[in-house]
Short mmCIF file of C-alpha atoms in Angstrom, two decimals:
data_model
loop_
_atom_site.label_atom_id
_atom_site.label_comp_id
_atom_site.label_asym_id
_atom_site.label_seq_id
_atom_site.Cartn_x
_atom_site.Cartn_y
_atom_site.Cartn_z
CA LEU A 1 -38.10 -40.26 34.37
CA ILE A 2 -41.88 -39.66 34.20
CA LEU A 3 -44.23 -39.14 37.15
CA ARG A 4 -47.82 -38.02 37.42
CA ILE A 5 -48.74 -36.34 40.68
CA GLY A 6 -52.13 -35.12 41.81
CA ILE A 7 -52.45 -31.60 43.12
CA ASN A 8 -52.62 -33.04 46.66
CA GLY A 9 -49.24 -34.79 46.22
CA GLN A 10 -50.54 -38.31 45.45
CA PHE A 11 -48.64 -40.32 42.79
CA PHE A 12 -50.77 -41.76 39.98
CA TYR A 13 -48.00 -42.92 37.66
CA ALA A 14 -44.28 -43.60 37.66
CA ASN A 15 -42.35 -45.14 34.75
CA PRO A 16 -39.62 -47.74 35.26
CA MET A 17 -36.87 -45.12 35.07
CA VAL A 18 -38.07 -43.86 38.47
CA LYS A 19 -36.80 -47.15 40.01
CA THR A 20 -33.55 -46.95 38.03
CA PHE A 21 -32.83 -43.41 39.30
CA THR A 22 -34.15 -43.74 42.87
CA GLY A 23 -33.95 -47.44 43.70
CA ILE A 24 -37.59 -47.23 44.93
CA GLU A 25 -40.05 -49.79 43.62
CA ILE A 26 -42.90 -48.38 41.53
CA SER A 27 -45.38 -50.18 43.85
CA ASP A 28 -43.94 -48.17 46.75
CA ILE A 29 -44.76 -44.93 44.88
CA ILE A 30 -48.15 -45.39 43.13
CA ASN A 31 -51.13 -44.18 45.19
CA LYS A 32 -48.79 -42.92 47.90
CA ASN A 33 -48.42 -39.27 48.96
CA LEU A 34 -45.20 -37.41 48.29
CA ASP A 35 -44.47 -37.29 52.08
CA ASP A 36 -44.80 -41.10 52.31
CA VAL A 37 -42.33 -41.98 49.53
CA ALA A 38 -38.69 -42.50 50.52
CA PHE A 39 -37.31 -39.91 48.11
CA GLU A 40 -34.20 -37.91 49.09
CA PRO A 41 -35.26 -34.79 51.01
CA THR A 42 -34.01 -32.48 48.24
CA ILE A 43 -36.12 -34.32 45.71
CA LYS A 44 -39.20 -34.28 47.95
CA GLU A 45 -38.71 -30.52 48.41
CA PHE A 46 -38.29 -30.01 44.63
CA PHE A 47 -41.49 -31.89 43.79
CA SER A 48 -43.42 -30.14 46.56
CA ASP A 49 -42.25 -26.65 45.39
CA ALA A 50 -43.00 -27.52 41.75
CA VAL A 51 -46.52 -28.70 42.62
CA LYS A 52 -47.10 -25.48 44.52
CA THR A 53 -45.79 -23.42 41.62
CA VAL A 54 -47.94 -25.16 39.05
CA ARG A 55 -50.99 -24.99 41.28
CA SER A 56 -50.56 -21.21 41.80
CA THR A 57 -49.80 -20.42 38.13
CA ASN A 58 -51.77 -23.11 36.26
CA SER A 59 -48.86 -23.17 33.82
CA LYS A 60 -45.87 -25.26 32.92
CA HIS A 61 -42.83 -25.05 35.14
CA ASP A 62 -39.33 -25.84 33.95
CA ALA A 63 -36.29 -26.37 36.13
CA GLU A 64 -32.83 -27.88 36.32
CA VAL A 65 -32.21 -29.85 39.49
CA THR A 66 -29.37 -31.93 40.80
CA PHE A 67 -30.91 -35.27 41.41
CA PRO A 68 -29.27 -37.70 43.79
CA THR A 69 -29.50 -41.15 42.23
CA THR A 70 -28.43 -44.70 43.00
CA PHE A 71 -25.46 -44.11 40.68
CA GLY A 72 -24.43 -40.55 41.74
CA ASP A 73 -25.77 -37.07 41.33
CA ARG A 74 -27.33 -36.35 37.99
CA ILE A 75 -28.39 -33.03 36.56
CA MET A 76 -32.01 -33.28 35.39
CA GLN A 77 -34.06 -31.02 33.21
CA VAL A 78 -37.55 -31.26 34.62
CA ASN A 79 -40.77 -30.08 33.00
CA ALA A 80 -43.81 -29.92 35.30
CA ILE A 81 -46.79 -29.90 32.95
CA PRO A 82 -50.27 -29.07 34.32
CA GLU A 83 -53.07 -31.52 33.25
CA PHE A 84 -56.60 -30.18 33.39
CA SER A 85 -60.02 -31.82 33.65
CA ASP A 86 -61.93 -32.67 30.43
CA ASP A 87 -63.62 -29.33 30.46
CA ASN A 88 -60.14 -27.75 30.72
CA LYS A 89 -61.07 -25.72 33.77
CA GLU A 90 -59.68 -27.54 36.80
CA LEU A 91 -56.12 -28.57 37.41
CA GLU A 92 -56.14 -32.34 38.22
CA THR A 93 -52.63 -33.65 37.91
CA ILE A 94 -49.13 -32.56 37.10
CA LEU A 95 -46.97 -34.57 34.68
CA PHE A 96 -43.27 -34.49 35.50
CA VAL A 97 -41.02 -35.31 32.56
CA SER A 98 -37.28 -35.41 33.45
CA HIS A 99 -34.31 -35.75 31.15
CA ASP A 100 -30.81 -36.51 32.33
CA ILE A 101 -28.66 -33.68 30.96
CA THR A 102 -25.55 -34.36 33.02
CA GLU A 103 -23.34 -35.17 30.06
CA GLN A 104 -24.50 -32.05 28.19
CA LYS A 105 -23.83 -29.88 31.26
CA LEU A 106 -20.32 -31.35 31.66
CA VAL A 107 -19.58 -30.61 27.98
CA GLU A 108 -21.00 -27.06 28.46
CA ILE A 109 -18.75 -26.48 31.50
CA GLU A 110 -15.76 -27.82 29.62
CA ILE A 111 -16.47 -25.46 26.62
CA GLN A 112 -16.87 -22.56 29.03
CA GLU A 113 -13.52 -23.37 30.66
CA LYS A 114 -11.82 -23.53 27.26
CA ASN A 115 -13.42 -20.33 26.10
CA LYS A 116 -12.16 -18.64 29.30
CA ALA A 117 -8.63 -19.92 28.62
CA VAL A 118 -8.74 -18.66 25.06
CA ALA A 119 -10.05 -15.29 26.18
CA GLU A 120 -7.30 -15.03 28.79
CA SER A 121 -4.66 -15.84 26.18
CA ILE A 122 -6.08 -13.24 23.79
CA ASN A 123 -6.16 -10.59 26.54
CA TYR A 124 -2.54 -11.47 27.47
CA ALA A 125 -1.55 -11.04 23.79
CA ARG A 126 -3.33 -7.68 23.78
CA ARG A 127 -1.29 -6.50 26.79
CA ILE A 128 1.89 -7.60 25.04
CA GLN A 129 0.91 -5.87 21.84
CA THR A 130 -0.02 -2.71 23.66
CA ALA A 131 3.30 -2.73 25.54
CA ILE A 132 5.34 -2.84 22.29
CA LEU A 133 3.62 0.17 20.71
CA PRO A 134 6.03 3.00 20.01
CA ASN A 135 6.14 5.67 22.66
CA THR A 136 4.15 8.71 21.36
CA LYS A 137 6.39 11.17 23.22
CA PHE A 138 9.53 9.72 21.64
CA ILE A 139 7.98 10.06 18.15
CA GLN A 140 6.80 13.62 18.90
CA GLU A 141 10.44 14.59 19.65
CA PHE A 142 11.09 14.08 15.90
CA LEU A 143 7.60 14.77 14.55
CA PRO A 144 6.01 17.33 16.99
CA LYS A 145 2.57 17.45 15.31
CA SER A 146 2.20 13.70 15.04
CA PHE A 147 0.02 11.21 16.94
CA ILE A 148 -0.70 7.54 16.96
CA PHE A 149 -4.21 6.38 16.31
CA TYR A 150 -4.30 2.78 17.33
CA ARG A 151 -7.72 1.10 17.37
CA PRO A 152 -7.61 -2.59 16.55
CA LYS A 153 -10.70 -4.12 14.97
CA ASP A 154 -10.59 -7.01 17.48
CA VAL A 155 -8.95 -7.47 20.89
CA VAL A 156 -5.63 -8.27 19.16
CA SER A 157 -4.58 -6.30 16.10
CA GLY A 158 -2.89 -7.84 13.11
CA ASP A 159 -0.87 -4.60 12.82
CA PHE A 160 2.41 -3.99 14.79
CA PRO A 161 3.32 -0.29 14.72
CA TRP A 162 7.06 0.23 14.64
CA PHE A 163 9.29 3.32 14.96
CA PHE A 164 13.08 3.49 14.45
CA LYS A 165 15.57 6.34 14.08
CA LYS A 166 18.93 5.73 12.52
CA GLY A 167 21.12 8.75 11.94
CA ASP A 168 18.96 11.40 10.31
CA ASP A 169 16.50 8.89 8.99
CA LEU A 170 13.14 8.01 10.61
CA PHE A 171 11.52 4.71 9.86
CA ILE A 172 7.81 4.27 10.65
CA ALA A 173 5.87 1.19 9.73
#
């Protein structure tokens, strides 16, 4: 989706994807002002804010926006690129280049959810592992000057400390 908007909000260019995403004919956009085009209110507000931002900073503005389309909401990565006069001094237009990143965002969310589930499983395993550590006080009954130094390299250790007394024999592993 590509649009060129003047600093006063007038549209100078719209590629065919604009109609695909908005359902609005290109002829109903070109040479019209942002306020006069039948975009969804959130999209009008986004373009208006982006124009203001680029005008005030004279620099590129990047954003992710949920874009209501004719086929459902899409997540768009939008780059608002300032275009200056030939002498490179005066801002004339702003080129909006938008990419549909909905599928990537859905994959990202799925990965985050799976990572969260794995992290929760690992933390649960850590709690179990910590719970089965030998009781230091019980060991110190038999070895008064002893201690347990347990510091796993990762969240879950590959080591499982074990203590057992049978008769006069102590088994520590």
